[in-house]
Coordinates of C-alpha atoms in Angstrom, one line a residue:
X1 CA 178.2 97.2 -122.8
X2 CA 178.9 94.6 -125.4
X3 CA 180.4 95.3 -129.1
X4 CA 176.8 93.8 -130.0
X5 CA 174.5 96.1 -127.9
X6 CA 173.3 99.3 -129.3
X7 CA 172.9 101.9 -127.0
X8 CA 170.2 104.1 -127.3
X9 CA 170.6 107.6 -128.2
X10 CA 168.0 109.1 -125.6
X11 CA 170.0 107.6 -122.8
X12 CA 172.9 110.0 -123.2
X13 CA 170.1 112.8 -123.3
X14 CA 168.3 111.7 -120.0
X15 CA 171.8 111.3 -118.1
X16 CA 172.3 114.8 -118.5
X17 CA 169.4 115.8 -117.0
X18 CA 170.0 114.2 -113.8
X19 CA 171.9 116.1 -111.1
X20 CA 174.2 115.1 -108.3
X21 CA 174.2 116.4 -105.0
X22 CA 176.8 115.4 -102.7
X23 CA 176.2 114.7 -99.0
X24 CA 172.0 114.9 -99.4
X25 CA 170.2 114.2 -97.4
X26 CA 173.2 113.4 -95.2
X27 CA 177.2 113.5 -95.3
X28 CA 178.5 110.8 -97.5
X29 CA 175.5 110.5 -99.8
X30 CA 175.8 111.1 -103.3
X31 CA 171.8 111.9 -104.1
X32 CA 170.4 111.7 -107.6
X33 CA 167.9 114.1 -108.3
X34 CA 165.7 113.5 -110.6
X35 CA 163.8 116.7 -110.5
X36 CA 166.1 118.7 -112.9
X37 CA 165.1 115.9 -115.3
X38 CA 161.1 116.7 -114.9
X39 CA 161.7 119.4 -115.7
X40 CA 162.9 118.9 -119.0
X41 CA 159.7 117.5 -121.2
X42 CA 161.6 115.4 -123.7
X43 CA 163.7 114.1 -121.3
X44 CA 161.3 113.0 -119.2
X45 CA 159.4 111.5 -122.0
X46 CA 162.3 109.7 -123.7
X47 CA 162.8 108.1 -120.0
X48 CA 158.5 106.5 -120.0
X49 CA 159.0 105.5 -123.1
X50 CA 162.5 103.8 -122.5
X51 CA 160.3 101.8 -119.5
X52 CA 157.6 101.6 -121.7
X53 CA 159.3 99.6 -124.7
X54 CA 161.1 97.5 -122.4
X55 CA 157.6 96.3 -120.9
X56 CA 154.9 96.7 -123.1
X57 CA 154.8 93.1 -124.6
X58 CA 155.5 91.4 -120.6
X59 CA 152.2 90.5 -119.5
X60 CA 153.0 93.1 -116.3
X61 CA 149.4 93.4 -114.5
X62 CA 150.7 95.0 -111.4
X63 CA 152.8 98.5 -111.8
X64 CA 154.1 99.0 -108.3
X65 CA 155.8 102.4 -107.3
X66 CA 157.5 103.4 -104.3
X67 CA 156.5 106.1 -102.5
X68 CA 157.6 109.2 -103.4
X69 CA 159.4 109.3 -107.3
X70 CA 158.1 105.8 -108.1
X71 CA 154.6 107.1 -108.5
X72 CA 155.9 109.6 -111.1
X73 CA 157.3 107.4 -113.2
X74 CA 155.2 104.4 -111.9
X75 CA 152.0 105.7 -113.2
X76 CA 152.5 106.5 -116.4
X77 CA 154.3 103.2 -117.3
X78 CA 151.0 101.4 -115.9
X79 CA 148.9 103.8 -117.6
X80 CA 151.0 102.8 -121.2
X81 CA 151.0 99.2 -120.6
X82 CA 147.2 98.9 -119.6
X83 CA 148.0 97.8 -115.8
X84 CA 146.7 98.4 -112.4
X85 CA 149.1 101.5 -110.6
X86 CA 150.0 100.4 -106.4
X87 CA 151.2 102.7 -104.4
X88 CA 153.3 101.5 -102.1
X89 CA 153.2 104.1 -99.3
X90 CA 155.1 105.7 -96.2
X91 CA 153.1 104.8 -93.0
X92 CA 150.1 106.0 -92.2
X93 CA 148.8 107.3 -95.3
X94 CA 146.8 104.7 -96.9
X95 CA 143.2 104.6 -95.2
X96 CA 141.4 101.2 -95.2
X97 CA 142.8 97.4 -94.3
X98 CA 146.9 97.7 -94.9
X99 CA 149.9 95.1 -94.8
X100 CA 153.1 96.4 -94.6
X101 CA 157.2 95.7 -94.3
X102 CA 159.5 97.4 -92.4
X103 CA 163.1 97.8 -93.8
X104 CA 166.4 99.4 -92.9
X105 CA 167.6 102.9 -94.3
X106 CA 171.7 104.3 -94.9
X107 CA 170.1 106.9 -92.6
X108 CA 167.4 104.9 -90.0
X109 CA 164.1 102.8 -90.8
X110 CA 161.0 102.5 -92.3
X111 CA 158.4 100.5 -93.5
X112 CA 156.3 100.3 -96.7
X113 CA 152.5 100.2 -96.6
X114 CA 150.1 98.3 -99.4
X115 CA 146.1 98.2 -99.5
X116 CA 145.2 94.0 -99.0
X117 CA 143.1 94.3 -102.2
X118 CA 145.9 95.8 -104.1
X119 CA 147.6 92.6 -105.8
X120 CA 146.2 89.1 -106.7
X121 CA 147.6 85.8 -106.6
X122 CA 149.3 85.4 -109.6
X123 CA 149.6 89.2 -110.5
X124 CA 152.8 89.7 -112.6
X125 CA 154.8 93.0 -110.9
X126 CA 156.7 95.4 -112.0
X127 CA 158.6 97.6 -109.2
X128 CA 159.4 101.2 -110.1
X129 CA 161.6 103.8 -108.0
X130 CA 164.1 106.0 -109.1
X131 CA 167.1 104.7 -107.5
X132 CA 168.2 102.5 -105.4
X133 CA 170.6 103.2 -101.9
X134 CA 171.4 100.2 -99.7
X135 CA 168.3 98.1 -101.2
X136 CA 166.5 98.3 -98.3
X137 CA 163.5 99.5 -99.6
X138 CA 163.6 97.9 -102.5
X139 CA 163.9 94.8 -101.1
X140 CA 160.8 95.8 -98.9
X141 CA 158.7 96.5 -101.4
X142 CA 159.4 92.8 -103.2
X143 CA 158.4 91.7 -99.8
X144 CA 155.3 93.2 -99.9
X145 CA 154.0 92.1 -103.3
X146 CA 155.4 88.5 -102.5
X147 CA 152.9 87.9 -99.5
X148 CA 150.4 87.6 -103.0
X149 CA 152.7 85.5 -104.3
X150 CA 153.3 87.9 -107.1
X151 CA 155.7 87.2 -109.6
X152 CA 158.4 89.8 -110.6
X153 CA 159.1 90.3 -113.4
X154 CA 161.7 93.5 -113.3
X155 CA 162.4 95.6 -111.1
X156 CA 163.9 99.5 -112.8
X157 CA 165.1 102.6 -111.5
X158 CA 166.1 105.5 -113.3
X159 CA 169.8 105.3 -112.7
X160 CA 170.0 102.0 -113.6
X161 CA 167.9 102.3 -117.1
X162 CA 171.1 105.2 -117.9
X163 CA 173.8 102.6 -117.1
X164 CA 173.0 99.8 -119.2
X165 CA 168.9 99.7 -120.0
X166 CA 169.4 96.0 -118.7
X167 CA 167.5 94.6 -115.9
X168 CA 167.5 90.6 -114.6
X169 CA 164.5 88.6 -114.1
X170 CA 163.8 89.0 -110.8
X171 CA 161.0 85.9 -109.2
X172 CA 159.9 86.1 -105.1
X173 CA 162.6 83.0 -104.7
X174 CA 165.3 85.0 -105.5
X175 CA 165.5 88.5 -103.9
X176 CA 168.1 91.0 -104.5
X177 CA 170.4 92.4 -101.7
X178 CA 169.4 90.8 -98.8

C-alpha cells in the first residue's frame, strides 16, 4: 500500500474473521474459510458493503457468482447495486438450455455451467468468488460470460478485497492467468 492510500478500518476486522486450514481439501492447500466470517454479522456486512461502495456507481448489469461462496456474496452485491444475479453452476444443476466451460483444478477438473438467456450482448459483469486457487475457475467463468461478449469490469474475491481493496480492469481481450 501507498503512503497516499487509506486503508480502511473494516478490513483489519473482516481479516480476522477468516480462518486457515492447512492441507484442505488436500495436502499442500492452504484453504480460506470463509464460514467463520458468516458467522460474524458485522463482519460479514462490513465485507457487502466494502463490494458494494467499490461498485455501486459502475454501471455493473450482470452480478455473476461462482458456484458455491460466490452466490453468498454474489447476491447481495447484485441485490445493492440493482443488477441481475447469474449463477454460474457445477454441472448438471441448471435445468433448461445451458453453455458451459470446462477448466482445470490444483486437484482435477471441472466445468462451469450458465443458462443461454442469462447475459446480453453488451451486459457489463462483475465476477464474484471468494478466492481464487490456480485461476482455473476463474478464468472459466470470464470464459463463459465472454461467449456474450460481456464486458468485465472487476473481477473480486474475498481474500483479495483484505489485501489491498484494489482490483484491475479486467475486458474479455485481456484474461487473467491463462
Amino acid at each position: 500500500m501507498s503512503e497516499n492510500e487509506v486503508k480502511d478500518p473494516r478490513i483489519d476486522g473482516i481479516k480476522t474473521k477468516i480462518r486457515v486450514v492447512p492441507d484442505f481439501p488436500k495436502k499442500g492447500i492452504m484453504f480460506q474459510d470463509i464460514t467463520t466470517l458468516l458467522l460474524d454479522p458485522k463482519a460479514f456486512k462490513d465485507t457487502i458493503d466494502l463490494f458494494v461502495e467499490r461498485y455501486r456507481d459502475m454501471n455493473i448489469s450482470v452480478v455473476a457468482g461462482i458456484e458455491a461462496r460466490g452466490f453468498i456474496f454474489g447476491s447481495p452485491i447484485a441485490l445493492a447495486i440493482g443488477a441481475k444475479f447469474v449463477p454460474l453452476r457445477k454441472p448438471k444443476k441448471l435445468p433448461g438450455q445451458i453453455i458451459f466451460e470446462e477448466y482445470e483444478l490444483e486437484y482435477g477438473s471441472d466445468r462451469l455451467e450458465m443458462h443461454v438467456e442469462a447475459v446480453d450482448s453488451g451486459d457489463r459483469a462483475l465476477v464474484v468468488d471468494d478466492l481464487i486457487a490456480t485461476g482455473g475457475t476463474l478464468c472459466a467463468a470470464m470464459n463463459l460470460l465472454s461467449k456474450f461478449f460481456s464486458f468485465f469490469n472487476n473481477i473480486s474475491l474475498v481474500p483479495k478485497l483484505l489485501l489491498s481493496f484494489k482490483w484491475l480492469p479486467i475486458d474479455s481481450n485481456h484474461l487473467p492467468l491463462q
